Amino acid sequence: MTVIEMIRSATTGEDATARRPDVRALGGGAATALAGWCVTVVLVLLAGLAVPRASAGVGEVLGAGSLLWLVLGGARLHIGEGVLALTPLLGPLLLVLTARTGARRLLPEAPDLRLQGAWLGGYAGVGLLVALLGLLSPVGPGWLSLLLPLVALPALGLALAHGLPEPLLERWDQAPLSLRRGLLPGAKGAAALLVLGAALVVVATLIHIGRVAHIQSELDAGIFGGLLLVVLQIGLLPNLGIWALSLAAGPGFATTGGAMTTWSGAETGLLPMVPVLAAQPQPGDLPWVTHLLVLLPLLVGGLVGRWALAEVPRLAPTQTKLAAVLAAVVVAALGVVLLDALGGGSIGAVRLSDIGAPGLPLLLALLVELALGALAVAARDWWQLRR
């Protein structure tokens, strides 16, 4: 049964048309949340049954599946004295798409704010019950972080299904014109940076596939557990892509205990038992060609500039064009850094409490490099108009 079929089956029946619209919307939100939760719990349960020597009870499996569903939406978990803050960035995307499907199929074509609020209330209510169920596992959720998977992500899916509320649209119409022109080119630029970073990770994995396969076999997760581990690593591909992008941009990334990998070299550090991390450079100096990776954000900056100029009339003043280009650059750089913050960078305490790309240095590096590429395209456009 697919997620869409689960959503349909949970909210259709003989008395469906007799329900009050707000009650039906409430049930639709609850069913949407349940659909995503059920898929996650079933996968965790099957993985637990397939792992050799697994001894977790049903309650712990339900708790672990519930917490995984929350983590996929951006929630943080408390593990003893440390915090688990590592969300596979494909997880929020899948949850937003699930919410969009549920909101589109289980709400009227043009729901008012009351029905939309009821739908969100049903989704959040089930999410709170899931969080309580997660207490059956040895770790617990960070309650403030639940706002992201239980409110922000379903609200985004609702907006994608039925559009923004009228007051927000009016506010957006009052935003600076340069920002409105630069939003889409900047979002495309952020996506291009993620794609390039993910491509670097894939290339590194293929080059060091032997090391990666060795770590995978050492975990002894069984057939289904191994497949689930591969799926989770695919979900982490955008996260690791941002790490690789940070290396290309200059700041680099950290693994454990502050061990950094930058243009100059890779420092020694213990790696978490995540097979794909074995593809990172080995400790020591890196070849000089590593510095050429900086060309990647410069090229994306050129694309961002070209896309931004396409949003501005050809004969518009130079200041107008520069404003749109720089707005797009800021949107692209901020988009990547915000996604990195959503993905998190902690899988425990002490040595594992700060891994991944450094947020502020990455932001500054991307702003400079994207701006250089974008301004080069803007200068070329200015020169062509003068001829």
JSON list of C-alpha atoms in Angstrom, two decimals, residues 12-183:
[
{"chain": "A", "resi": 12, "resn": "THR", "atom": "CA", "xyz": [-12.85, 7.83, 3.21]},
{"chain": "A", "resi": 13, "resn": "GLY", "atom": "CA", "xyz": [-15.85, 5.87, 4.24]},
{"chain": "A", "resi": 14, "resn": "GLU", "atom": "CA", "xyz": [-19.63, 5.78, 4.18]},
{"chain": "A", "resi": 15, "resn": "ASP", "atom": "CA", "xyz": [-19.98, 8.63, 6.67]},
{"chain": "A", "resi": 16, "resn": "ALA", "atom": "CA", "xyz": [-17.22, 10.81, 5.19]},
{"chain": "A", "resi": 17, "resn": "THR", "atom": "CA", "xyz": [-19.65, 13.18, 3.49]},
{"chain": "A", "resi": 18, "resn": "ALA", "atom": "CA", "xyz": [-21.68, 13.51, 6.68]},
{"chain": "A", "resi": 19, "resn": "ARG", "atom": "CA", "xyz": [-18.79, 14.88, 8.71]},
{"chain": "A", "resi": 20, "resn": "ARG", "atom": "CA", "xyz": [-18.43, 18.55, 9.42]},
{"chain": "A", "resi": 21, "resn": "PRO", "atom": "CA", "xyz": [-15.79, 20.10, 7.13]},
{"chain": "A", "resi": 22, "resn": "ASP", "atom": "CA", "xyz": [-13.53, 21.14, 10.02]},
{"chain": "A", "resi": 23, "resn": "VAL", "atom": "CA", "xyz": [-13.69, 17.68, 11.60]},
{"chain": "A", "resi": 24, "resn": "ARG", "atom": "CA", "xyz": [-12.88, 16.08, 8.27]},
{"chain": "A", "resi": 25, "resn": "ALA", "atom": "CA", "xyz": [-9.96, 18.49, 7.83]},
{"chain": "A", "resi": 26, "resn": "LEU", "atom": "CA", "xyz": [-8.74, 17.59, 11.31]},
{"chain": "A", "resi": 27, "resn": "GLY", "atom": "CA", "xyz": [-8.90, 13.90, 10.45]},
{"chain": "A", "resi": 28, "resn": "GLY", "atom": "CA", "xyz": [-7.16, 14.53, 7.13]},
{"chain": "A", "resi": 29, "resn": "GLY", "atom": "CA", "xyz": [-4.20, 16.14, 8.88]},
{"chain": "A", "resi": 30, "resn": "ALA", "atom": "CA", "xyz": [-4.04, 13.30, 11.39]},
{"chain": "A", "resi": 31, "resn": "ALA", "atom": "CA", "xyz": [-4.18, 10.70, 8.61]},
{"chain": "A", "resi": 32, "resn": "THR", "atom": "CA", "xyz": [-1.40, 12.43, 6.69]},
{"chain": "A", "resi": 33, "resn": "ALA", "atom": "CA", "xyz": [0.89, 12.36, 9.71]},
{"chain": "A", "resi": 34, "resn": "LEU", "atom": "CA", "xyz": [-0.02, 8.73, 10.45]},
{"chain": "A", "resi": 35, "resn": "ALA", "atom": "CA", "xyz": [0.78, 7.69, 6.89]},
{"chain": "A", "resi": 36, "resn": "GLY", "atom": "CA", "xyz": [4.36, 8.96, 7.09]},
{"chain": "A", "resi": 37, "resn": "TRP", "atom": "CA", "xyz": [4.81, 7.61, 10.62]},
{"chain": "A", "resi": 38, "resn": "CYS", "atom": "CA", "xyz": [3.56, 4.13, 9.70]},
{"chain": "A", "resi": 39, "resn": "VAL", "atom": "CA", "xyz": [5.98, 3.81, 6.78]},
{"chain": "A", "resi": 40, "resn": "THR", "atom": "CA", "xyz": [8.91, 4.79, 9.00]},
{"chain": "A", "resi": 41, "resn": "VAL", "atom": "CA", "xyz": [7.96, 2.45, 11.85]},
{"chain": "A", "resi": 42, "resn": "VAL", "atom": "CA", "xyz": [7.45, -0.51, 9.50]},
{"chain": "A", "resi": 43, "resn": "LEU", "atom": "CA", "xyz": [10.90, 0.03, 7.99]},
{"chain": "A", "resi": 44, "resn": "VAL", "atom": "CA", "xyz": [12.51, 0.20, 11.44]},
{"chain": "A", "resi": 45, "resn": "LEU", "atom": "CA", "xyz": [10.62, -2.91, 12.56]},
{"chain": "A", "resi": 46, "resn": "LEU", "atom": "CA", "xyz": [11.71, -4.90, 9.50]},
{"chain": "A", "resi": 47, "resn": "ALA", "atom": "CA", "xyz": [15.29, -3.72, 9.97]},
{"chain": "A", "resi": 48, "resn": "GLY", "atom": "CA", "xyz": [15.20, -4.76, 13.63]},
{"chain": "A", "resi": 49, "resn": "LEU", "atom": "CA", "xyz": [13.96, -8.22, 12.70]},
{"chain": "A", "resi": 50, "resn": "ALA", "atom": "CA", "xyz": [16.63, -8.59, 10.03]},
{"chain": "A", "resi": 51, "resn": "VAL", "atom": "CA", "xyz": [19.63, -7.50, 12.12]},
{"chain": "A", "resi": 52, "resn": "PRO", "atom": "CA", "xyz": [21.48, -10.47, 13.66]},
{"chain": "A", "resi": 53, "resn": "ARG", "atom": "CA", "xyz": [21.54, -10.59, 17.46]},
{"chain": "A", "resi": 54, "resn": "ALA", "atom": "CA", "xyz": [18.95, -7.81, 17.73]},
{"chain": "A", "resi": 55, "resn": "SER", "atom": "CA", "xyz": [17.20, -7.92, 21.12]},
{"chain": "A", "resi": 56, "resn": "ALA", "atom": "CA", "xyz": [15.02, -4.78, 21.16]},
{"chain": "A", "resi": 57, "resn": "GLY", "atom": "CA", "xyz": [11.41, -5.21, 22.25]},
{"chain": "A", "resi": 58, "resn": "VAL", "atom": "CA", "xyz": [8.34, -4.03, 20.37]},
{"chain": "A", "resi": 59, "resn": "GLY", "atom": "CA", "xyz": [8.08, -0.93, 22.55]},
{"chain": "A", "resi": 60, "resn": "GLU", "atom": "CA", "xyz": [11.66, 0.08, 21.86]},
{"chain": "A", "resi": 61, "resn": "VAL", "atom": "CA", "xyz": [11.17, -0.51, 18.13]},
{"chain": "A", "resi": 62, "resn": "LEU", "atom": "CA", "xyz": [8.04, 1.65, 18.11]},
{"chain": "A", "resi": 63, "resn": "GLY", "atom": "CA", "xyz": [9.88, 4.31, 20.08]},
{"chain": "A", "resi": 64, "resn": "ALA", "atom": "CA", "xyz": [12.87, 4.20, 17.74]},
{"chain": "A", "resi": 65, "resn": "GLY", "atom": "CA", "xyz": [10.63, 4.39, 14.66]},
{"chain": "A", "resi": 66, "resn": "SER", "atom": "CA", "xyz": [8.75, 7.32, 16.15]},
{"chain": "A", "resi": 67, "resn": "LEU", "atom": "CA", "xyz": [11.95, 9.20, 16.92]},
{"chain": "A", "resi": 68, "resn": "LEU", "atom": "CA", "xyz": [13.31, 8.48, 13.43]},
{"chain": "A", "resi": 69, "resn": "TRP", "atom": "CA", "xyz": [10.16, 10.01, 11.92]},
{"chain": "A", "resi": 70, "resn": "LEU", "atom": "CA", "xyz": [10.73, 13.13, 14.02]},
{"chain": "A", "resi": 71, "resn": "VAL", "atom": "CA", "xyz": [14.46, 13.26, 13.19]},
{"chain": "A", "resi": 72, "resn": "LEU", "atom": "CA", "xyz": [13.64, 13.04, 9.48]},
{"chain": "A", "resi": 73, "resn": "GLY", "atom": "CA", "xyz": [11.65, 16.23, 10.00]},
{"chain": "A", "resi": 74, "resn": "GLY", "atom": "CA", "xyz": [14.46, 18.07, 11.76]},
{"chain": "A", "resi": 75, "resn": "ALA", "atom": "CA", "xyz": [13.87, 17.24, 15.43]},
{"chain": "A", "resi": 76, "resn": "ARG", "atom": "CA", "xyz": [16.82, 16.92, 17.83]},
{"chain": "A", "resi": 77, "resn": "LEU", "atom": "CA", "xyz": [17.28, 14.09, 20.31]},
{"chain": "A", "resi": 78, "resn": "HIS", "atom": "CA", "xyz": [18.92, 14.12, 23.75]},
{"chain": "A", "resi": 79, "resn": "ILE", "atom": "CA", "xyz": [21.40, 11.26, 24.18]},
{"chain": "A", "resi": 80, "resn": "GLY", "atom": "CA", "xyz": [22.78, 11.32, 27.70]},
{"chain": "A", "resi": 81, "resn": "GLU", "atom": "CA", "xyz": [24.92, 14.45, 27.89]},
{"chain": "A", "resi": 82, "resn": "GLY", "atom": "CA", "xyz": [24.98, 14.90, 24.13]},
{"chain": "A", "resi": 83, "resn": "VAL", "atom": "CA", "xyz": [22.56, 15.79, 21.35]},
{"chain": "A", "resi": 84, "resn": "LEU", "atom": "CA", "xyz": [21.75, 13.98, 18.12]},
{"chain": "A", "resi": 85, "resn": "ALA", "atom": "CA", "xyz": [21.31, 16.72, 15.55]},
{"chain": "A", "resi": 86, "resn": "LEU", "atom": "CA", "xyz": [21.78, 15.06, 12.18]},
{"chain": "A", "resi": 87, "resn": "THR", "atom": "CA", "xyz": [18.77, 15.15, 9.88]},
{"chain": "A", "resi": 88, "resn": "PRO", "atom": "CA", "xyz": [19.09, 13.52, 6.43]},
{"chain": "A", "resi": 89, "resn": "LEU", "atom": "CA", "xyz": [18.02, 16.43, 4.23]},
{"chain": "A", "resi": 90, "resn": "LEU", "atom": "CA", "xyz": [16.03, 14.20, 1.91]},
{"chain": "A", "resi": 91, "resn": "GLY", "atom": "CA", "xyz": [13.82, 13.43, 4.94]},
{"chain": "A", "resi": 92, "resn": "PRO", "atom": "CA", "xyz": [12.23, 16.90, 5.23]},
{"chain": "A", "resi": 93, "resn": "LEU", "atom": "CA", "xyz": [11.69, 16.91, 1.47]},
{"chain": "A", "resi": 94, "resn": "LEU", "atom": "CA", "xyz": [9.79, 13.60, 1.60]},
{"chain": "A", "resi": 95, "resn": "LEU", "atom": "CA", "xyz": [7.71, 14.76, 4.59]},
{"chain": "A", "resi": 96, "resn": "VAL", "atom": "CA", "xyz": [6.83, 18.02, 2.83]},
{"chain": "A", "resi": 97, "resn": "LEU", "atom": "CA", "xyz": [5.77, 16.10, -0.29]},
{"chain": "A", "resi": 98, "resn": "THR", "atom": "CA", "xyz": [3.68, 13.75, 1.87]},
{"chain": "A", "resi": 99, "resn": "ALA", "atom": "CA", "xyz": [2.03, 16.74, 3.57]},
{"chain": "A", "resi": 100, "resn": "ARG", "atom": "CA", "xyz": [1.38, 18.34, 0.18]},
{"chain": "A", "resi": 101, "resn": "THR", "atom": "CA", "xyz": [-0.27, 15.16, -1.10]},
{"chain": "A", "resi": 102, "resn": "GLY", "atom": "CA", "xyz": [-2.44, 14.84, 2.00]},
{"chain": "A", "resi": 103, "resn": "ALA", "atom": "CA", "xyz": [-3.47, 18.50, 1.98]},
{"chain": "A", "resi": 104, "resn": "ARG", "atom": "CA", "xyz": [-4.30, 18.43, -1.73]},
{"chain": "A", "resi": 105, "resn": "ARG", "atom": "CA", "xyz": [-6.39, 15.24, -1.55]},
{"chain": "A", "resi": 106, "resn": "LEU", "atom": "CA", "xyz": [-8.06, 15.65, 1.83]},
{"chain": "A", "resi": 107, "resn": "LEU", "atom": "CA", "xyz": [-8.99, 19.34, 1.79]},
{"chain": "A", "resi": 108, "resn": "PRO", "atom": "CA", "xyz": [-11.39, 21.20, -0.52]},
{"chain": "A", "resi": 109, "resn": "GLU", "atom": "CA", "xyz": [-9.95, 22.88, -3.57]},
{"chain": "A", "resi": 110, "resn": "ALA", "atom": "CA", "xyz": [-9.83, 26.31, -1.91]},
{"chain": "A", "resi": 111, "resn": "PRO", "atom": "CA", "xyz": [-9.91, 25.74, 1.88]},
{"chain": "A", "resi": 112, "resn": "ASP", "atom": "CA", "xyz": [-10.31, 28.75, 4.14]},
{"chain": "A", "resi": 113, "resn": "LEU", "atom": "CA", "xyz": [-7.98, 29.51, 7.03]},
{"chain": "A", "resi": 114, "resn": "ARG", "atom": "CA", "xyz": [-10.21, 27.62, 9.47]},
{"chain": "A", "resi": 115, "resn": "LEU", "atom": "CA", "xyz": [-9.98, 24.37, 7.51]},
{"chain": "A", "resi": 116, "resn": "GLN", "atom": "CA", "xyz": [-6.26, 24.80, 6.98]},
{"chain": "A", "resi": 117, "resn": "GLY", "atom": "CA", "xyz": [-5.81, 25.40, 10.72]},
{"chain": "A", "resi": 118, "resn": "ALA", "atom": "CA", "xyz": [-7.83, 22.26, 11.50]},
{"chain": "A", "resi": 119, "resn": "TRP", "atom": "CA", "xyz": [-5.69, 20.21, 9.11]},
{"chain": "A", "resi": 120, "resn": "LEU", "atom": "CA", "xyz": [-2.50, 21.51, 10.73]},
{"chain": "A", "resi": 121, "resn": "GLY", "atom": "CA", "xyz": [-3.96, 20.82, 14.18]},
{"chain": "A", "resi": 122, "resn": "GLY", "atom": "CA", "xyz": [-4.67, 17.20, 13.28]},
{"chain": "A", "resi": 123, "resn": "TYR", "atom": "CA", "xyz": [-1.16, 16.74, 11.92]},
{"chain": "A", "resi": 124, "resn": "ALA", "atom": "CA", "xyz": [0.48, 18.33, 14.97]},
{"chain": "A", "resi": 125, "resn": "GLY", "atom": "CA", "xyz": [-1.74, 16.39, 17.38]},
{"chain": "A", "resi": 126, "resn": "VAL", "atom": "CA", "xyz": [-0.64, 13.06, 15.95]},
{"chain": "A", "resi": 127, "resn": "GLY", "atom": "CA", "xyz": [2.94, 14.33, 15.99]},
{"chain": "A", "resi": 128, "resn": "LEU", "atom": "CA", "xyz": [2.76, 15.04, 19.71]},
{"chain": "A", "resi": 129, "resn": "LEU", "atom": "CA", "xyz": [1.44, 11.53, 20.34]},
{"chain": "A", "resi": 130, "resn": "VAL", "atom": "CA", "xyz": [4.33, 10.17, 18.26]},
{"chain": "A", "resi": 131, "resn": "ALA", "atom": "CA", "xyz": [6.78, 12.19, 20.37]},
{"chain": "A", "resi": 132, "resn": "LEU", "atom": "CA", "xyz": [5.31, 10.68, 23.54]},
{"chain": "A", "resi": 133, "resn": "LEU", "atom": "CA", "xyz": [5.60, 7.23, 21.98]},
{"chain": "A", "resi": 134, "resn": "GLY", "atom": "CA", "xyz": [9.24, 7.99, 21.32]},
{"chain": "A", "resi": 135, "resn": "LEU", "atom": "CA", "xyz": [9.81, 8.05, 25.08]},
{"chain": "A", "resi": 136, "resn": "LEU", "atom": "CA", "xyz": [9.64, 4.23, 24.95]},
{"chain": "A", "resi": 137, "resn": "SER", "atom": "CA", "xyz": [13.19, 4.33, 23.53]},
{"chain": "A", "resi": 138, "resn": "PRO", "atom": "CA", "xyz": [16.29, 5.11, 25.62]},
{"chain": "A", "resi": 139, "resn": "VAL", "atom": "CA", "xyz": [16.55, 8.66, 24.20]},
{"chain": "A", "resi": 140, "resn": "GLY", "atom": "CA", "xyz": [14.08, 11.52, 24.15]},
{"chain": "A", "resi": 141, "resn": "PRO", "atom": "CA", "xyz": [13.20, 14.35, 21.76]},
{"chain": "A", "resi": 142, "resn": "GLY", "atom": "CA", "xyz": [14.09, 18.00, 22.23]},
{"chain": "A", "resi": 143, "resn": "TRP", "atom": "CA", "xyz": [10.61, 19.42, 22.66]},
{"chain": "A", "resi": 144, "resn": "LEU", "atom": "CA", "xyz": [11.31, 22.85, 21.21]},
{"chain": "A", "resi": 145, "resn": "SER", "atom": "CA", "xyz": [12.76, 21.27, 18.05]},
{"chain": "A", "resi": 146, "resn": "LEU", "atom": "CA", "xyz": [9.40, 19.55, 17.43]},
{"chain": "A", "resi": 147, "resn": "LEU", "atom": "CA", "xyz": [8.07, 22.81, 15.97]},
{"chain": "A", "resi": 148, "resn": "LEU", "atom": "CA", "xyz": [9.91, 22.02, 12.75]},
{"chain": "A", "resi": 149, "resn": "PRO", "atom": "CA", "xyz": [8.50, 18.54, 11.94]},
{"chain": "A", "resi": 150, "resn": "LEU", "atom": "CA", "xyz": [5.07, 19.15, 13.49]},
{"chain": "A", "resi": 151, "resn": "VAL", "atom": "CA", "xyz": [4.31, 22.70, 12.36]},
{"chain": "A", "resi": 152, "resn": "ALA", "atom": "CA", "xyz": [6.80, 24.16, 9.86]},
{"chain": "A", "resi": 153, "resn": "LEU", "atom": "CA", "xyz": [7.07, 21.23, 7.42]},
{"chain": "A", "resi": 154, "resn": "PRO", "atom": "CA", "xyz": [3.33, 20.44, 7.22]},
{"chain": "A", "resi": 155, "resn": "ALA", "atom": "CA", "xyz": [2.62, 24.18, 6.86]},
{"chain": "A", "resi": 156, "resn": "LEU", "atom": "CA", "xyz": [5.03, 24.28, 3.92]},
{"chain": "A", "resi": 157, "resn": "GLY", "atom": "CA", "xyz": [3.34, 21.26, 2.34]},
{"chain": "A", "resi": 158, "resn": "LEU", "atom": "CA", "xyz": [-0.03, 22.95, 2.88]},
{"chain": "A", "resi": 159, "resn": "ALA", "atom": "CA", "xyz": [1.24, 26.11, 1.18]},
{"chain": "A", "resi": 160, "resn": "LEU", "atom": "CA", "xyz": [2.54, 24.09, -1.78]},
{"chain": "A", "resi": 161, "resn": "ALA", "atom": "CA", "xyz": [-0.87, 22.42, -2.11]},
{"chain": "A", "resi": 162, "resn": "HIS", "atom": "CA", "xyz": [-3.14, 25.46, -1.74]},
{"chain": "A", "resi": 163, "resn": "GLY", "atom": "CA", "xyz": [-0.93, 28.54, -1.91]},
{"chain": "A", "resi": 164, "resn": "LEU", "atom": "CA", "xyz": [0.02, 31.09, 0.71]},
{"chain": "A", "resi": 165, "resn": "PRO", "atom": "CA", "xyz": [-2.71, 32.83, 2.71]},
{"chain": "A", "resi": 166, "resn": "GLU", "atom": "CA", "xyz": [-3.84, 36.17, 1.30]},
{"chain": "A", "resi": 167, "resn": "PRO", "atom": "CA", "xyz": [-2.21, 38.29, 4.06]},
{"chain": "A", "resi": 168, "resn": "LEU", "atom": "CA", "xyz": [1.19, 36.71, 3.38]},
{"chain": "A", "resi": 169, "resn": "LEU", "atom": "CA", "xyz": [0.79, 37.25, -0.36]},
{"chain": "A", "resi": 170, "resn": "GLU", "atom": "CA", "xyz": [0.05, 40.93, 0.28]},
{"chain": "A", "resi": 171, "resn": "ARG", "atom": "CA", "xyz": [3.17, 41.19, 2.45]},
{"chain": "A", "resi": 172, "resn": "TRP", "atom": "CA", "xyz": [5.26, 39.54, -0.27]},
{"chain": "A", "resi": 173, "resn": "ASP", "atom": "CA", "xyz": [3.96, 42.04, -2.85]},
{"chain": "A", "resi": 174, "resn": "GLN", "atom": "CA", "xyz": [5.32, 44.79, -0.59]},
{"chain": "A", "resi": 175, "resn": "ALA", "atom": "CA", "xyz": [8.80, 43.25, -0.42]},
{"chain": "A", "resi": 176, "resn": "PRO", "atom": "CA", "xyz": [11.65, 45.00, -2.30]},
{"chain": "A", "resi": 177, "resn": "LEU", "atom": "CA", "xyz": [11.48, 44.36, -6.03]},
{"chain": "A", "resi": 178, "resn": "SER", "atom": "CA", "xyz": [15.13, 43.25, -6.11]},
{"chain": "A", "resi": 179, "resn": "LEU", "atom": "CA", "xyz": [14.37, 40.54, -3.55]},
{"chain": "A", "resi": 180, "resn": "ARG", "atom": "CA", "xyz": [11.36, 39.29, -5.50]},
{"chain": "A", "resi": 181, "resn": "ARG", "atom": "CA", "xyz": [13.44, 39.17, -8.66]},
{"chain": "A", "resi": 182, "resn": "GLY", "atom": "CA", "xyz": [16.36, 37.46, -6.94]},
{"chain": "A", "resi": 183, "resn": "LEU", "atom": "CA", "xyz": [14.44, 34.80, -5.01]}
]
